[in-house]
Amino acid sequence: MHIHRDWRGLPAAARGATVAMGNFDGVHRGHRAVIDAARVAQPGAALGIVTFEPHPREYFARLAGRTEPPFRLMNAEARANRLARHGVSQLYELPFGPTLAGLTPEDFAREVLAEGLGVAHVSVGEDFRYGRGRAGDIRTLVEAGARLGFGVTAVPLLETDAGATSSTAIREALADGRPRDAERMLGHWHRIEGEVIHGEKRGRQLGYPTANLALEGLHLPRLGVYAVLVDVLEGPDKGNYAGVASLGVRPMFGENAPNLETFVFDFSGDLYGRHISVALVDYLRPEAKFDGLDALIAQMRKDEDQARRILAAA
């Protein structure tokens, strides 16, 4: 997959795609319906995604001086990895700032979609809004496409037994410690991805060495211990593993910034600096503060045994 971070000055090979457009936070089932609509609209064209980085909501919050809790289900790396799995060959990760935010709907359609990306077709969710002041909608996009030479498909919101599939509903499920409910809406396990960073190395001293991932900028699932699946994305140990992870602030050791500490079963390699993807499969228990390290280690053994049983049956 080719990633482009501007709409200007693209080579000819990067233009002319049939694109799905939106934020695609989580790349859930509803998002994939939009992607599939783009795929079938122009079967001979490259499949592309038009999205924005940072998320427009983050940009406008900073502009207004607001501090909001992190809401993103995925960082840009995780989103790109997931989109690649769905056959996307051109990812247009457009820089969202004063220039894009200031374009009228007509200017956006002409300068970005038609002149910059040269899109053959655009697929969006039926509630998509764009342009300065969110003034553009499906009607204005269809009209612009007719003038500028690209087709438009509006995809209805995906309804399930639990209601409309949305990033908001998925965040609620994760905040409640219901990763399997989130999986049903996402169509895949909720994953936290990134580079393994150095921690305090307490897990190694306790017999449970962990791979640590930062959670900065991401929506926090319920704090606690999870059965997880781990994909090592690069390096000599690249592959798929099982494990148990603690997502939280480590209350045994004072107040700490939240992170994800994963013990990978039956693994002896070095993951520092490697990129991994950790899927939350089942919530085991809340974080707790124990009466000493012996009690903590005993509970960690129980967590490992429970996670192994769950993942063996998954």
Short mmCIF file of N, CA and C in Angstrom, two decimals, residues 208-308:
data_model
loop_
_atom_site.label_atom_id
_atom_site.label_comp_id
_atom_site.label_asym_id
_atom_site.label_seq_id
_atom_site.Cartn_x
_atom_site.Cartn_y
_atom_site.Cartn_z
N TYR A 208 7.67 -12.52 34.59
CA TYR A 208 6.71 -12.24 33.53
C TYR A 208 7.17 -11.04 32.71
N PRO A 209 8.19 -11.23 31.86
CA PRO A 209 8.65 -10.10 31.03
C PRO A 209 7.54 -9.64 30.09
N THR A 210 7.40 -8.34 29.95
CA THR A 210 6.30 -7.80 29.15
C THR A 210 6.80 -6.90 28.03
N ALA A 211 5.99 -6.83 26.98
CA ALA A 211 6.19 -5.87 25.90
C ALA A 211 5.25 -4.71 26.16
N ASN A 212 5.80 -3.51 26.28
CA ASN A 212 5.02 -2.33 26.67
C ASN A 212 4.69 -1.46 25.48
N LEU A 213 3.43 -1.04 25.41
CA LEU A 213 2.97 -0.11 24.39
C LEU A 213 2.37 1.12 25.07
N ALA A 214 2.69 2.31 24.53
CA ALA A 214 2.09 3.55 25.03
C ALA A 214 0.66 3.66 24.50
N LEU A 215 -0.19 4.34 25.27
CA LEU A 215 -1.60 4.50 24.91
C LEU A 215 -1.95 5.96 24.62
N GLU A 216 -0.96 6.80 24.49
CA GLU A 216 -1.19 8.24 24.31
C GLU A 216 -2.07 8.50 23.09
N GLY A 217 -3.11 9.30 23.28
CA GLY A 217 -4.00 9.69 22.20
C GLY A 217 -5.10 8.70 21.89
N LEU A 218 -5.13 7.56 22.58
CA LEU A 218 -6.13 6.54 22.29
C LEU A 218 -7.20 6.49 23.37
N HIS A 219 -8.41 6.15 22.94
CA HIS A 219 -9.50 5.87 23.87
C HIS A 219 -9.09 4.70 24.76
N LEU A 220 -9.29 4.84 26.07
CA LEU A 220 -8.89 3.79 26.99
C LEU A 220 -10.01 2.78 27.17
N PRO A 221 -9.78 1.52 26.82
CA PRO A 221 -10.71 0.48 27.26
C PRO A 221 -10.72 0.39 28.78
N ARG A 222 -11.61 -0.41 29.31
CA ARG A 222 -11.66 -0.58 30.77
C ARG A 222 -10.31 -1.07 31.27
N LEU A 223 -9.81 -0.43 32.32
CA LEU A 223 -8.52 -0.84 32.88
C LEU A 223 -8.65 -2.22 33.51
N GLY A 224 -7.62 -3.02 33.30
CA GLY A 224 -7.64 -4.35 33.87
C GLY A 224 -6.79 -5.31 33.08
N VAL A 225 -7.05 -6.60 33.27
CA VAL A 225 -6.25 -7.66 32.68
C VAL A 225 -7.07 -8.35 31.59
N TYR A 226 -6.42 -8.62 30.45
CA TYR A 226 -7.09 -9.18 29.28
C TYR A 226 -6.35 -10.40 28.76
N ALA A 227 -7.11 -11.35 28.22
CA ALA A 227 -6.54 -12.37 27.34
C ALA A 227 -6.38 -11.73 25.97
N VAL A 228 -5.20 -11.91 25.36
CA VAL A 228 -4.89 -11.18 24.12
C VAL A 228 -4.27 -12.10 23.08
N LEU A 229 -4.38 -11.66 21.84
CA LEU A 229 -3.63 -12.24 20.74
C LEU A 229 -2.62 -11.20 20.27
N VAL A 230 -1.42 -11.65 19.96
CA VAL A 230 -0.32 -10.73 19.66
C VAL A 230 0.24 -11.05 18.28
N ASP A 231 0.30 -10.04 17.42
CA ASP A 231 0.99 -10.15 16.14
C ASP A 231 2.29 -9.37 16.24
N VAL A 232 3.42 -10.04 16.08
CA VAL A 232 4.70 -9.35 15.94
C VAL A 232 4.84 -9.03 14.46
N LEU A 233 4.89 -7.75 14.14
CA LEU A 233 4.75 -7.30 12.76
C LEU A 233 6.06 -7.25 11.98
N GLU A 234 7.17 -7.39 12.67
CA GLU A 234 8.45 -7.27 11.97
C GLU A 234 9.53 -7.98 12.77
N GLY A 235 10.67 -8.19 12.11
CA GLY A 235 11.81 -8.77 12.79
C GLY A 235 11.85 -10.29 12.71
N PRO A 236 12.88 -10.89 13.29
CA PRO A 236 13.06 -12.34 13.17
C PRO A 236 11.97 -13.16 13.85
N ASP A 237 11.26 -12.56 14.81
CA ASP A 237 10.19 -13.27 15.52
C ASP A 237 8.81 -12.94 14.98
N LYS A 238 8.75 -12.36 13.77
CA LYS A 238 7.47 -12.01 13.17
C LYS A 238 6.54 -13.21 13.16
N GLY A 239 5.29 -12.98 13.61
CA GLY A 239 4.34 -14.08 13.66
C GLY A 239 3.22 -13.81 14.63
N ASN A 240 2.44 -14.84 14.91
CA ASN A 240 1.24 -14.72 15.74
C ASN A 240 1.42 -15.50 17.04
N TYR A 241 1.02 -14.86 18.14
CA TYR A 241 1.22 -15.44 19.46
C TYR A 241 -0.03 -15.18 20.31
N ALA A 242 -0.07 -15.83 21.46
CA ALA A 242 -1.10 -15.58 22.46
C ALA A 242 -0.45 -14.97 23.69
N GLY A 243 -1.28 -14.35 24.56
CA GLY A 243 -0.70 -13.76 25.74
C GLY A 243 -1.74 -13.25 26.71
N VAL A 244 -1.26 -12.61 27.75
CA VAL A 244 -2.11 -11.95 28.74
C VAL A 244 -1.54 -10.56 28.95
N ALA A 245 -2.41 -9.57 29.08
CA ALA A 245 -1.95 -8.18 29.14
C ALA A 245 -2.63 -7.43 30.26
N SER A 246 -1.90 -6.51 30.84
CA SER A 246 -2.44 -5.59 31.82
C SER A 246 -2.52 -4.20 31.20
N LEU A 247 -3.71 -3.67 31.17
CA LEU A 247 -3.94 -2.34 30.62
C LEU A 247 -4.29 -1.44 31.79
N GLY A 248 -3.38 -0.52 32.13
CA GLY A 248 -3.70 0.32 33.27
C GLY A 248 -2.53 1.11 33.80
N VAL A 249 -2.62 1.45 35.10
CA VAL A 249 -1.68 2.39 35.72
C VAL A 249 -0.79 1.72 36.75
N ARG A 250 -0.84 0.39 36.90
CA ARG A 250 0.04 -0.36 37.78
C ARG A 250 -0.06 0.13 39.23
N PRO A 251 -1.22 -0.06 39.89
CA PRO A 251 -1.44 0.52 41.22
C PRO A 251 -0.51 -0.02 42.30
N MET A 252 0.12 -1.18 42.07
CA MET A 252 1.09 -1.70 43.06
C MET A 252 2.31 -0.80 43.17
N PHE A 253 2.55 0.03 42.14
CA PHE A 253 3.81 0.76 42.07
C PHE A 253 3.59 2.26 41.94
N GLY A 254 2.55 2.78 42.59
CA GLY A 254 2.31 4.22 42.58
C GLY A 254 1.43 4.64 41.42
N GLU A 255 1.39 5.93 41.17
CA GLU A 255 0.59 6.49 40.10
C GLU A 255 1.41 6.58 38.82
N ASN A 256 0.93 6.00 37.76
CA ASN A 256 1.66 5.95 36.50
C ASN A 256 0.74 6.27 35.34
N ALA A 257 1.33 6.71 34.23
CA ALA A 257 0.54 6.92 33.02
C ALA A 257 0.06 5.56 32.51
N PRO A 258 -1.17 5.48 31.99
CA PRO A 258 -1.66 4.19 31.49
C PRO A 258 -0.80 3.66 30.35
N ASN A 259 -0.56 2.36 30.36
CA ASN A 259 0.07 1.72 29.23
C ASN A 259 -0.44 0.28 29.12
N LEU A 260 0.02 -0.43 28.12
CA LEU A 260 -0.38 -1.82 27.91
C LEU A 260 0.87 -2.68 28.05
N GLU A 261 0.86 -3.58 29.02
CA GLU A 261 1.98 -4.48 29.28
C GLU A 261 1.54 -5.89 28.93
N THR A 262 2.19 -6.50 27.94
CA THR A 262 1.76 -7.80 27.44
C THR A 262 2.83 -8.85 27.69
N PHE A 263 2.42 -9.93 28.36
CA PHE A 263 3.27 -11.11 28.51
C PHE A 263 2.91 -12.07 27.38
N VAL A 264 3.86 -12.31 26.49
CA VAL A 264 3.64 -13.16 25.32
C VAL A 264 4.00 -14.59 25.70
N PHE A 265 3.03 -15.49 25.57
CA PHE A 265 3.26 -16.87 25.97
C PHE A 265 4.34 -17.54 25.11
N ASP A 266 5.18 -18.32 25.78
CA ASP A 266 6.13 -19.20 25.09
C ASP A 266 7.01 -18.42 24.11
N PHE A 267 7.47 -17.27 24.54
CA PHE A 267 8.26 -16.38 23.68
C PHE A 267 9.55 -16.02 24.39
N SER A 268 10.67 -16.05 23.67
CA SER A 268 11.96 -15.75 24.31
C SER A 268 12.77 -14.70 23.54
N GLY A 269 12.20 -14.09 22.50
CA GLY A 269 12.94 -13.12 21.71
C GLY A 269 12.97 -11.74 22.35
N ASP A 270 13.59 -10.81 21.64
CA ASP A 270 13.71 -9.41 22.09
C ASP A 270 12.79 -8.56 21.22
N LEU A 271 11.81 -7.92 21.84
CA LEU A 271 10.83 -7.13 21.09
C LEU A 271 11.06 -5.63 21.19
N TYR A 272 12.04 -5.17 21.94
CA TYR A 272 12.25 -3.73 22.08
C TYR A 272 12.49 -3.10 20.71
N GLY A 273 11.72 -2.03 20.43
CA GLY A 273 11.85 -1.33 19.16
C GLY A 273 11.08 -1.96 18.03
N ARG A 274 10.49 -3.13 18.25
CA ARG A 274 9.68 -3.78 17.22
C ARG A 274 8.26 -3.27 17.28
N HIS A 275 7.55 -3.39 16.16
CA HIS A 275 6.15 -3.00 16.13
C HIS A 275 5.29 -4.25 16.29
N ILE A 276 4.35 -4.17 17.22
CA ILE A 276 3.46 -5.29 17.48
C ILE A 276 2.02 -4.80 17.48
N SER A 277 1.10 -5.75 17.37
CA SER A 277 -0.33 -5.48 17.39
C SER A 277 -0.95 -6.41 18.42
N VAL A 278 -1.64 -5.84 19.42
CA VAL A 278 -2.22 -6.61 20.52
C VAL A 278 -3.75 -6.52 20.44
N ALA A 279 -4.39 -7.68 20.28
CA ALA A 279 -5.85 -7.75 20.17
C ALA A 279 -6.44 -8.11 21.53
N LEU A 280 -7.39 -7.29 21.99
CA LEU A 280 -8.08 -7.57 23.25
C LEU A 280 -9.20 -8.56 22.99
N VAL A 281 -9.11 -9.75 23.59
CA VAL A 281 -10.08 -10.82 23.32
C VAL A 281 -11.09 -10.96 24.44
N ASP A 282 -10.63 -11.01 25.69
CA ASP A 282 -11.55 -11.19 26.81
C ASP A 282 -11.04 -10.42 28.01
N TYR A 283 -11.98 -9.83 28.75
CA TYR A 283 -11.64 -9.10 29.97
C TYR A 283 -11.64 -10.08 31.13
N LEU A 284 -10.52 -10.15 31.87
CA LEU A 284 -10.40 -11.12 32.95
C LEU A 284 -10.76 -10.54 34.31
N ARG A 285 -10.23 -9.37 34.61
CA ARG A 285 -10.47 -8.80 35.94
C ARG A 285 -10.01 -7.35 35.96
N PRO A 286 -10.48 -6.58 36.95
CA PRO A 286 -9.98 -5.20 37.10
C PRO A 286 -8.55 -5.19 37.64
N GLU A 287 -7.91 -4.04 37.52
CA GLU A 287 -6.63 -3.84 38.20
C GLU A 287 -6.83 -3.91 39.71
N ALA A 288 -5.79 -4.31 40.41
CA ALA A 288 -5.89 -4.41 41.86
C ALA A 288 -4.54 -4.14 42.50
N LYS A 289 -4.57 -3.76 43.74
CA LYS A 289 -3.35 -3.57 44.52
C LYS A 289 -3.27 -4.73 45.51
N PHE A 290 -2.15 -5.45 45.51
CA PHE A 290 -2.01 -6.66 46.29
C PHE A 290 -1.15 -6.43 47.53
N ASP A 291 -1.31 -7.35 48.50
CA ASP A 291 -0.54 -7.28 49.74
C ASP A 291 0.81 -7.95 49.53
N GLY A 292 1.65 -7.33 48.73
CA GLY A 292 2.99 -7.85 48.52
C GLY A 292 3.16 -8.53 47.18
N LEU A 293 4.42 -8.74 46.80
CA LEU A 293 4.75 -9.29 45.50
C LEU A 293 4.34 -10.75 45.36
N ASP A 294 4.39 -11.52 46.45
CA ASP A 294 4.00 -12.93 46.36
C ASP A 294 2.54 -13.05 45.95
N ALA A 295 1.68 -12.22 46.51
CA ALA A 295 0.26 -12.26 46.14
C ALA A 295 0.07 -11.82 44.69
N LEU A 296 0.84 -10.83 44.27
CA LEU A 296 0.76 -10.37 42.88
C LEU A 296 1.17 -11.48 41.91
N ILE A 297 2.29 -12.17 42.21
CA ILE A 297 2.76 -13.23 41.32
C ILE A 297 1.76 -14.37 41.27
N ALA A 298 1.16 -14.71 42.41
CA ALA A 298 0.16 -15.78 42.43
C ALA A 298 -1.03 -15.42 41.54
N GLN A 299 -1.44 -14.16 41.59
CA GLN A 299 -2.57 -13.75 40.74
C GLN A 299 -2.17 -13.74 39.27
N MET A 300 -0.94 -13.35 38.98
CA MET A 300 -0.48 -13.36 37.59
C MET A 300 -0.49 -14.77 37.03
N ARG A 301 -0.14 -15.76 37.84
CA ARG A 301 -0.20 -17.14 37.38
C ARG A 301 -1.63 -17.56 37.08
N LYS A 302 -2.55 -17.15 37.94
CA LYS A 302 -3.96 -17.44 37.69
C LYS A 302 -4.43 -16.77 36.40
N ASP A 303 -4.02 -15.51 36.20
CA ASP A 303 -4.39 -14.79 34.98
C ASP A 303 -3.87 -15.51 33.74
N GLU A 304 -2.61 -15.97 33.82
CA GLU A 304 -2.03 -16.69 32.68
C GLU A 304 -2.82 -17.96 32.38
N ASP A 305 -3.12 -18.73 33.41
CA ASP A 305 -3.86 -19.98 33.20
C ASP A 305 -5.23 -19.71 32.60
N GLN A 306 -5.92 -18.69 33.10
CA GLN A 306 -7.25 -18.37 32.58
C GLN A 306 -7.17 -17.91 31.13
N ALA A 307 -6.19 -17.07 30.82
CA ALA A 307 -6.04 -16.58 29.45
C ALA A 307 -5.72 -17.73 28.50
N ARG A 308 -4.87 -18.64 28.91
CA ARG A 308 -4.54 -19.79 28.05
C ARG A 308 -5.79 -20.60 27.74
#
